[in-house]
Coordinates of C-alpha atoms in Angstrom, one line a residue:
X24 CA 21.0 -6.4 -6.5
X25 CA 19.0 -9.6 -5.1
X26 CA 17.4 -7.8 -2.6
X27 CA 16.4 -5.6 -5.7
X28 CA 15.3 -8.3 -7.9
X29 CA 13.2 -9.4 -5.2
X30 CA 11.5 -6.4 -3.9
X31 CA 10.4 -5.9 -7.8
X32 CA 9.1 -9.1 -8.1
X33 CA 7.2 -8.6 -4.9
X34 CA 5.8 -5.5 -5.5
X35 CA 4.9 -6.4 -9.2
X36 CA 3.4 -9.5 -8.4
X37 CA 1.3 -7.9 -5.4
X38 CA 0.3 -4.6 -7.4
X39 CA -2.1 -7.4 -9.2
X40 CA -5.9 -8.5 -8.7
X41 CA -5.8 -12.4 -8.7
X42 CA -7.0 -12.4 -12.1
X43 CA -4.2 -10.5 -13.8
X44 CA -1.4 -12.1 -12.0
X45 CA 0.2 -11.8 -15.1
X46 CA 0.2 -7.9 -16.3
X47 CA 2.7 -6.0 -17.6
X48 CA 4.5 -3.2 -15.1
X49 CA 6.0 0.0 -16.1
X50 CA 9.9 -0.1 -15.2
X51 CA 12.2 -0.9 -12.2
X52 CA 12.6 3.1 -11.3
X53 CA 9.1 3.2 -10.4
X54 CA 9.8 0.5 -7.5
X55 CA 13.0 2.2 -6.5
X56 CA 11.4 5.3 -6.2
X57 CA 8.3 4.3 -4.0
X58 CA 11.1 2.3 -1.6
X59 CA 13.3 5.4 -1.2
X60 CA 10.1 7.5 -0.9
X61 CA 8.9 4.7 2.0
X62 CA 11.8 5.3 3.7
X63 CA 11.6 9.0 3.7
X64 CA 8.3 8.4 5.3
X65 CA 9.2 6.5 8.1
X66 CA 12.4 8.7 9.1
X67 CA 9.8 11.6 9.2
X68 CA 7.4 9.8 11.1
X69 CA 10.1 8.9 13.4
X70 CA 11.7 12.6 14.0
X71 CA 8.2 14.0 15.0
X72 CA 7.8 15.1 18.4
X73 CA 4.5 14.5 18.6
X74 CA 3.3 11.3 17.2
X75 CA 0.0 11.2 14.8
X76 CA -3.0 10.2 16.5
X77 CA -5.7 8.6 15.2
X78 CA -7.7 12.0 14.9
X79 CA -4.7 13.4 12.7
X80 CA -5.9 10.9 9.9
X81 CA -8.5 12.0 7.3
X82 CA -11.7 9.7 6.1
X83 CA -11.5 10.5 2.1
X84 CA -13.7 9.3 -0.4
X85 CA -11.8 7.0 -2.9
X86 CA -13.0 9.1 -5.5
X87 CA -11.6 12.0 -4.2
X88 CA -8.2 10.5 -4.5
X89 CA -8.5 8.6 -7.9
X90 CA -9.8 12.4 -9.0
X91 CA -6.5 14.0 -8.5
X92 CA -3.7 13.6 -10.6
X93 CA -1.1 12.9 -7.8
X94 CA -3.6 10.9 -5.5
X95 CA -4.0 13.4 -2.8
X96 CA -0.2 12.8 -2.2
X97 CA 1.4 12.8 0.9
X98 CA -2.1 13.3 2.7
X99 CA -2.7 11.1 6.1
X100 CA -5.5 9.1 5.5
X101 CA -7.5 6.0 7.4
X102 CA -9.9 3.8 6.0
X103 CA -11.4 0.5 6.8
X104 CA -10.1 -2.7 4.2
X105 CA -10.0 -6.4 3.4
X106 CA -6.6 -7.9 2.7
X107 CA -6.6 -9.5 -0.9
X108 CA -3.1 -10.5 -1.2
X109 CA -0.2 -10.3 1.2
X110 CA 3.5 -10.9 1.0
X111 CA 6.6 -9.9 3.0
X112 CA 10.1 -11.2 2.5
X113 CA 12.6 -12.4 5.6
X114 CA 15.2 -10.1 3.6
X115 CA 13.3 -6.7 4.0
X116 CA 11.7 -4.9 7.0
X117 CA 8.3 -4.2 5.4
X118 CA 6.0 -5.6 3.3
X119 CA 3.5 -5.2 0.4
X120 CA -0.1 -5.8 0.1
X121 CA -3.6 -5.6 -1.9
X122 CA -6.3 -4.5 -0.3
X123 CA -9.6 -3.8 -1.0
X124 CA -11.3 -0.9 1.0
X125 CA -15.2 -1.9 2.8
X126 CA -14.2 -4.9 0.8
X127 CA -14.9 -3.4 -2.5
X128 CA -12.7 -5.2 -5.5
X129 CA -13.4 -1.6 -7.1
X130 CA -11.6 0.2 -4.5
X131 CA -8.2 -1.4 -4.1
X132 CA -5.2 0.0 -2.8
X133 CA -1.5 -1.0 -3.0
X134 CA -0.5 -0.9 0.3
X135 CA 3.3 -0.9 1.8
X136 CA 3.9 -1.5 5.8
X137 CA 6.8 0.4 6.6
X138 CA 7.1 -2.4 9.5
X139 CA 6.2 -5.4 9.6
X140 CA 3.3 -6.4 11.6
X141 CA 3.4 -8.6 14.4
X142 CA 2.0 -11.6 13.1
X143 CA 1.5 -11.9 9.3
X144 CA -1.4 -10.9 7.6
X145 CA -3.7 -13.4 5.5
X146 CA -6.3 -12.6 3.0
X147 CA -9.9 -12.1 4.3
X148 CA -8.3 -10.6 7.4
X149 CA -9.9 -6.8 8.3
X150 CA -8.1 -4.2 8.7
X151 CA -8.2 -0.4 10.0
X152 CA -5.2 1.1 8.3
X153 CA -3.5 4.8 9.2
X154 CA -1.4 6.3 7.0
X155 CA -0.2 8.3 4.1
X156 CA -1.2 8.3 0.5
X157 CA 1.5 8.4 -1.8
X158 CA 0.3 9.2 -5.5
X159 CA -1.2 7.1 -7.4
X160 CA 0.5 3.3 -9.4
X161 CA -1.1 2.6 -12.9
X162 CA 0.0 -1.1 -14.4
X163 CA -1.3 -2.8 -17.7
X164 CA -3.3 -5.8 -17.4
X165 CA -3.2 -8.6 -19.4
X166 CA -6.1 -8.1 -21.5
X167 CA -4.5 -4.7 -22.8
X168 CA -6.5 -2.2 -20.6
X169 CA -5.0 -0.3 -17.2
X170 CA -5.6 -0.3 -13.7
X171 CA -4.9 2.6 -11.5
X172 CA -4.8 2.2 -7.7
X173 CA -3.8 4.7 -5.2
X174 CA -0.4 3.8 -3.3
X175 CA -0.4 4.3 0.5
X176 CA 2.2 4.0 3.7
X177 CA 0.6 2.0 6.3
X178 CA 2.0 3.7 9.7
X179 CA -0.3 1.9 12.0
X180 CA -2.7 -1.1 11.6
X181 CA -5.6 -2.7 13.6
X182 CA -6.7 -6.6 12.5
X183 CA -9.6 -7.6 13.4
X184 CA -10.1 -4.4 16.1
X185 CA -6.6 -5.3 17.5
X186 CA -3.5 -2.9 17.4
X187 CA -0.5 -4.8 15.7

């Protein structure tokens, strides 16, 4: 139940632009569900024969995916980002992350690596991220409105050009 606790703080406290640290979240099952969908992920990734290359993964507009209702679900994508926030917890073998694509605050994703990297990430750093997108996560800021950002399963990351 910690480990539970703590992953929902995480995640909720990540989902956030610096200036609405403090929004409100839709509920716990939402969390659960992209963890258990995470892992699903990765045990696929795992049982393939042939591992994705980096040709496998798609360049999509990020309007494309805020256009469609499930955010282009389970699609592999890759896209070029800066991290925003960052945060991983000894307890858990991944972590969660902010990041804002061509370093665009207007493009954000909410990104989860299903491993953790080698060395930990820090905002500013650049990124090259592969991986699959995995719906879409709307939250209520503090000011009343919403923010939607698309979700996605980082699967393999470069910093700074090199492979971690």
């Amino acid at each position: 139940m910690k480990k539970l606790i703590v992953t929902v703080f995480l995640v909720s406290f990540l989902a956030l632009p610096i200036s609405e640290v403090n929004a409100q979240h839709y509920g716990t099952e939402d969390f659960v569900d992209i963890i258990t969908d995470m892992m699903t992920v990765k045990k696929r990734i795992s049982n393939e024969k042939n591992k994705p290359k980096d040709e496998d993964y798609e360049i999509i507009k990020y309007e494309d995916i805020m256009r469609e209702r499930e955010g282009m679900k389970d699609t592999r994508h890759t896209f070029y980002a800066e991290v925003q926030q960052y945060e991983e917890e000894k307890d858990f073998p991944f972590s969660f992350g902010l990041v804002m694509r061509n370093g665009k605050i207007d493009q954000a994703y909410y990104v989860v690596f299903m491993d953790l990297p080698d060395k930990r990430l820090m905002k500013g750093d650049n990124l090259d991220l592969y991986g699959t997108l995995h719906g879409i996560y709307t939250y209520e800021t503090v000011i009343g409105g919403t923010k939607t950002v698309p979700v996605f399963f980082v699967e393999k990351v470069l910093v700074q050009g090199i492979d971690y």
